[in-house]
Coordinates of C-alpha atoms in Angstrom, one line a residue:
M1 CA 118.5 136.7 64.2
K2 CA 118.6 133.3 62.6
N3 CA 115.3 131.9 61.2
N4 CA 115.3 129.0 63.7
P5 CA 117.7 129.3 66.6
F6 CA 116.0 126.2 68.1
S7 CA 117.2 124.0 65.3
V8 CA 120.7 125.4 65.6
H9 CA 120.8 124.1 69.1
G10 CA 119.2 120.7 68.3
I11 CA 115.7 121.5 69.5
E12 CA 112.9 120.2 67.3
H13 CA 110.0 121.0 69.6
L14 CA 109.2 122.5 72.9
S15 CA 107.0 121.3 75.8
A16 CA 105.1 122.9 78.6
S17 CA 107.7 121.5 81.0
A18 CA 110.6 123.0 79.0
I19 CA 109.0 126.4 78.9
N20 CA 108.2 126.2 82.6
Q21 CA 111.8 125.3 83.3
F22 CA 113.0 128.3 81.4
I23 CA 110.6 130.6 83.3
T24 CA 111.4 129.2 86.8
N25 CA 115.1 128.4 86.4
P26 CA 116.6 129.5 83.0
A27 CA 120.1 128.4 83.9
S28 CA 118.9 124.8 84.4
W29 CA 117.1 124.9 81.0
I30 CA 120.4 126.2 79.4
L31 CA 122.2 123.3 81.0
K32 CA 119.6 120.9 79.5
V33 CA 120.1 122.4 76.0
S34 CA 123.8 121.9 76.4
G35 CA 123.1 118.1 76.5
H36 CA 122.9 117.4 80.3
R37 CA 120.1 115.2 81.5
G38 CA 118.9 115.3 85.1
I39 CA 118.6 112.3 87.3
P40 CA 115.0 111.0 87.8
N41 CA 114.1 110.6 91.5
P42 CA 111.8 108.2 93.3
A43 CA 109.0 110.8 93.4
M44 CA 109.2 111.1 89.6
W45 CA 109.1 107.3 89.3
R46 CA 106.0 107.2 91.5
G47 CA 104.2 109.8 89.4
S48 CA 105.0 108.0 86.1
V49 CA 104.1 104.6 87.5
V50 CA 100.7 105.7 88.9
D51 CA 99.9 107.5 85.6
N52 CA 100.7 104.4 83.6
V53 CA 98.8 102.0 85.8
I54 CA 95.7 104.2 86.0
S55 CA 95.6 104.4 82.2
S56 CA 96.1 100.6 81.8
A57 CA 93.4 99.8 84.4
F58 CA 90.6 101.2 82.2
Q59 CA 91.2 98.2 79.9
W60 CA 90.8 95.6 82.6
D61 CA 87.4 94.0 82.8
M62 CA 87.3 92.9 86.4
P63 CA 85.9 94.0 89.8
L64 CA 87.5 97.0 91.5
D65 CA 89.2 94.9 94.2
K66 CA 90.9 92.6 91.7
K67 CA 91.7 95.6 89.6
L68 CA 93.5 97.3 92.5
H69 CA 95.4 94.1 93.3
R70 CA 96.6 93.8 89.7
A71 CA 97.4 97.6 89.6
V72 CA 99.6 97.4 92.7
I73 CA 101.5 94.4 91.3
N74 CA 102.1 96.1 88.0
A75 CA 103.0 99.4 89.7
E76 CA 105.6 97.8 92.0
L77 CA 107.2 95.9 89.1
E78 CA 107.5 99.0 87.0
Y79 CA 108.8 101.0 89.9
D80 CA 111.4 98.3 90.7
T81 CA 112.5 98.2 87.0
M82 CA 113.1 102.0 87.1
Y83 CA 115.1 101.7 90.3
E84 CA 117.2 98.9 89.0
D85 CA 118.0 100.8 85.8
Y86 CA 119.0 104.1 87.4
S87 CA 120.7 102.7 90.5
E88 CA 123.3 101.2 88.3
R89 CA 124.4 104.7 87.3
F90 CA 123.3 106.9 90.3
D91 CA 123.2 106.7 94.1
Y92 CA 119.8 106.9 95.8
D93 CA 118.7 107.1 99.4
I94 CA 117.2 103.7 99.8
N95 CA 114.8 104.9 102.5
K96 CA 113.2 107.4 100.0
V97 CA 113.1 104.7 97.4
E98 CA 111.3 102.3 99.7
Q99 CA 108.9 104.9 101.0
E100 CA 107.7 105.9 97.6
K101 CA 107.2 102.2 96.7
T102 CA 105.2 101.7 99.8
N103 CA 103.0 104.6 99.0
L104 CA 102.0 103.3 95.6
L105 CA 99.3 101.2 97.3
K106 CA 97.8 104.3 99.0
Y107 CA 97.8 106.3 95.8
L108 CA 96.1 103.6 93.8
E109 CA 93.6 102.8 96.6
V110 CA 92.1 106.3 96.3
A111 CA 92.7 106.9 92.6
L112 CA 91.2 103.8 91.0
P113 CA 87.7 104.2 92.6
F114 CA 87.7 107.9 91.7
Y115 CA 88.4 107.2 88.0
A116 CA 86.1 104.2 88.0
K117 CA 83.2 106.6 88.8
L118 CA 84.2 108.9 85.9
G119 CA 84.2 106.0 83.5
S120 CA 86.6 105.2 80.7
P121 CA 88.1 108.2 78.9
L122 CA 88.1 108.6 75.1
E123 CA 91.9 108.5 75.0
C124 CA 94.8 108.1 77.4
Q125 CA 98.2 109.8 76.9
K126 CA 96.8 111.7 73.9
R127 CA 99.6 113.5 72.0
I128 CA 98.8 117.1 71.2
E129 CA 100.8 119.6 69.0
V130 CA 100.4 123.4 69.1
E131 CA 102.0 125.9 66.8
F132 CA 102.2 129.6 67.5
E133 CA 102.9 132.3 65.0
D134 CA 106.6 133.4 64.8
I135 CA 107.7 130.3 66.8
P136 CA 109.4 128.0 64.4
V137 CA 109.0 124.8 66.4
P138 CA 105.8 123.2 67.7
I139 CA 104.9 122.7 71.4
I140 CA 103.9 119.1 72.1
G141 CA 102.4 117.4 75.1
Y142 CA 100.5 114.4 76.3
I143 CA 97.1 114.5 77.9
D144 CA 96.7 111.9 80.6
L145 CA 93.0 111.4 80.2
Q146 CA 90.8 112.9 77.5
Y147 CA 87.0 112.9 78.1
E148 CA 84.3 114.5 76.0
G149 CA 85.0 118.2 76.3
I150 CA 87.3 117.7 79.3
T151 CA 91.0 117.0 79.8
R152 CA 92.4 115.6 83.0
D153 CA 95.9 115.5 84.3
I154 CA 97.0 113.1 87.1
K155 CA 99.2 114.7 89.7
T156 CA 100.4 112.6 92.6
T157 CA 101.6 114.6 95.6
G158 CA 102.4 114.3 99.3
R159 CA 101.5 118.0 99.9
L160 CA 98.6 120.1 98.6
M161 CA 99.4 123.7 98.0
S162 CA 97.0 126.5 99.0
K163 CA 97.2 127.8 95.4
I164 CA 97.7 125.7 92.2
P165 CA 101.2 126.4 90.8
A166 CA 101.4 128.5 87.7
T167 CA 103.5 125.7 86.1
I168 CA 100.5 123.4 86.3
C169 CA 98.2 126.1 85.1
R170 CA 100.3 126.6 82.0
Q171 CA 100.6 122.9 81.3
L172 CA 96.9 122.2 81.4
S173 CA 96.0 125.4 79.6
L174 CA 98.1 124.2 76.7
Y175 CA 96.1 121.0 76.6
A176 CA 92.8 122.9 76.9
Y177 CA 93.9 125.2 74.1
A178 CA 94.8 122.3 71.8
E179 CA 91.6 120.4 72.4
D180 CA 89.1 123.3 73.1
S181 CA 88.2 121.6 76.4
I182 CA 87.9 122.3 80.1
P183 CA 91.1 121.3 82.0
Y184 CA 91.2 119.7 85.4
A185 CA 94.2 118.8 87.6
D186 CA 93.4 115.7 89.7
F187 CA 95.7 115.9 92.7
I188 CA 96.0 112.4 94.2
H189 CA 97.1 113.5 97.7
V190 CA 98.6 111.0 100.1
T191 CA 100.0 111.6 103.5
K192 CA 100.6 109.4 106.6
T193 CA 97.1 110.2 107.8
K194 CA 95.0 110.7 104.8
A195 CA 94.4 109.9 101.1
E196 CA 92.2 111.8 98.8
V197 CA 91.7 113.1 95.2
V198 CA 91.2 116.9 94.9
S199 CA 90.2 118.0 91.4
I200 CA 90.7 121.7 90.5
E201 CA 89.5 123.3 87.2
I202 CA 92.0 125.6 85.5
T203 CA 90.1 128.7 84.5
D204 CA 92.7 131.3 83.3
I205 CA 93.5 129.5 80.1
E206 CA 94.0 132.6 77.8
K207 CA 96.4 134.2 80.3
R208 CA 98.5 131.0 80.7
V209 CA 98.6 130.4 77.0
N210 CA 99.9 133.9 76.4
E211 CA 102.6 133.2 79.0
L212 CA 103.7 130.2 77.1
K213 CA 103.8 132.1 73.8
K214 CA 105.8 135.0 75.3
A215 CA 108.2 132.6 77.1
A216 CA 108.8 130.6 74.0
F217 CA 109.6 133.7 72.1
S218 CA 112.1 134.7 74.8
M219 CA 113.7 131.3 74.6
M220 CA 114.1 131.8 70.9
N221 CA 115.7 135.2 71.4
V222 CA 118.1 133.8 74.0
L223 CA 119.2 131.0 71.7
S224 CA 119.7 133.4 68.8
Y225 CA 122.5 135.1 70.8
S226 CA 125.0 132.5 69.6
D227 CA 125.4 129.1 67.9
D228 CA 127.7 128.3 70.8
I229 CA 125.8 127.2 73.9
N230 CA 128.7 128.3 76.1
Q231 CA 128.2 131.8 74.8
V232 CA 124.4 131.5 75.4
A233 CA 125.1 130.3 79.0
S234 CA 127.1 133.5 79.7
L235 CA 123.8 135.4 79.7
F236 CA 122.8 133.5 82.9
Y237 CA 124.3 132.2 86.1
P238 CA 123.0 129.4 88.3
D239 CA 121.8 130.0 91.8
F240 CA 122.9 126.9 93.7
D241 CA 120.8 128.0 96.8
D242 CA 117.7 127.2 94.7
W243 CA 116.3 123.7 95.7
R244 CA 116.3 122.7 92.0
W245 CA 120.1 122.5 92.1
Q246 CA 120.2 120.1 95.2
N247 CA 121.4 117.2 93.1
S248 CA 125.2 117.1 93.0
V249 CA 125.3 115.6 89.5
D250 CA 123.4 118.6 88.2
Q251 CA 125.6 121.0 90.2
D252 CA 128.8 119.4 88.8
A253 CA 127.5 119.7 85.2
A254 CA 126.6 123.3 85.8
K255 CA 129.9 124.2 87.3
K256 CA 131.6 122.7 84.2
L257 CA 129.4 124.7 81.8
W258 CA 129.8 128.0 83.7
R259 CA 133.5 127.2 84.6
I260 CA 132.8 127.6 88.3
K261 CA 135.5 126.3 90.7

C-alpha cells in the first residue's frame, strides 16, 4: 500500500460530505474523484443562500422587520446570481427554480426570529480541521454557527424525517469532536401550510466519529488499489435506480467511466 493513496488521486483533504457520499453511494464518490463535478440544483442554492444570509444578518444593527426585508432582498439577489451562472451551462426546470426562490421568504421569516432569540454566535462558518491516526489527510469542515460550548448547523428542508439521517449525525459529530461542544441540527422546515424551526441535539457523537474514521480508512484502501482511477472504478458499479443518479449529466459521466452503453 502506498503511503498516501489520497495524494496519488489528487485528494488533499476529506470532508464529512465526501465520507458520507462514499458510505451511501461509493460509485458516485469514485466518479467525483475521477474529476466529475455534479450539478447544483435549486434546493442546494436555497440552502446555501439561507445559510449565508442568516450569518450576515447577525451583523445588521436594525429592527427585526427591517432585517427580514434586507435578508430577503439579499437572498433573492444571491439566488438569482447562482441561477444565472449555472443556467448558462445546464438546463433547469423553471418551475422548481421559481418555487425555491418564492420559499426563501418563508424560510427567513421563521429563521431570523429564532436566531435573534439565541443571540449572536461567537463565529459563523468556522473552519475546523480534524486529523485521525493512520489517515494521511485531514478532514475539514465549516461550522455554520459556533456558540459557547455549542455548535449549530442550519438545515433547510421541505420535509422532516421521523429520524435524523446518519449523514447529518456524522457531519455534526465531526464538528462536536473538533470543538468539544454539543451539536444541534436546526431544521428550518417549510411546507405549503407551515413553517417552523425544529432543533435536534446529536447525542451519539463517539459512534458517529468512529464511523467517519472507519469509512475514511476504507476510502484509503480503495484508492490504494491502483493509481489509475479507471482501475479503482472497476471495484464498484453504479446503480442508476438510486435517486442520486437521477441527473442525466451524472449518468452520462458515469456511463463513460464504467464504459456502459
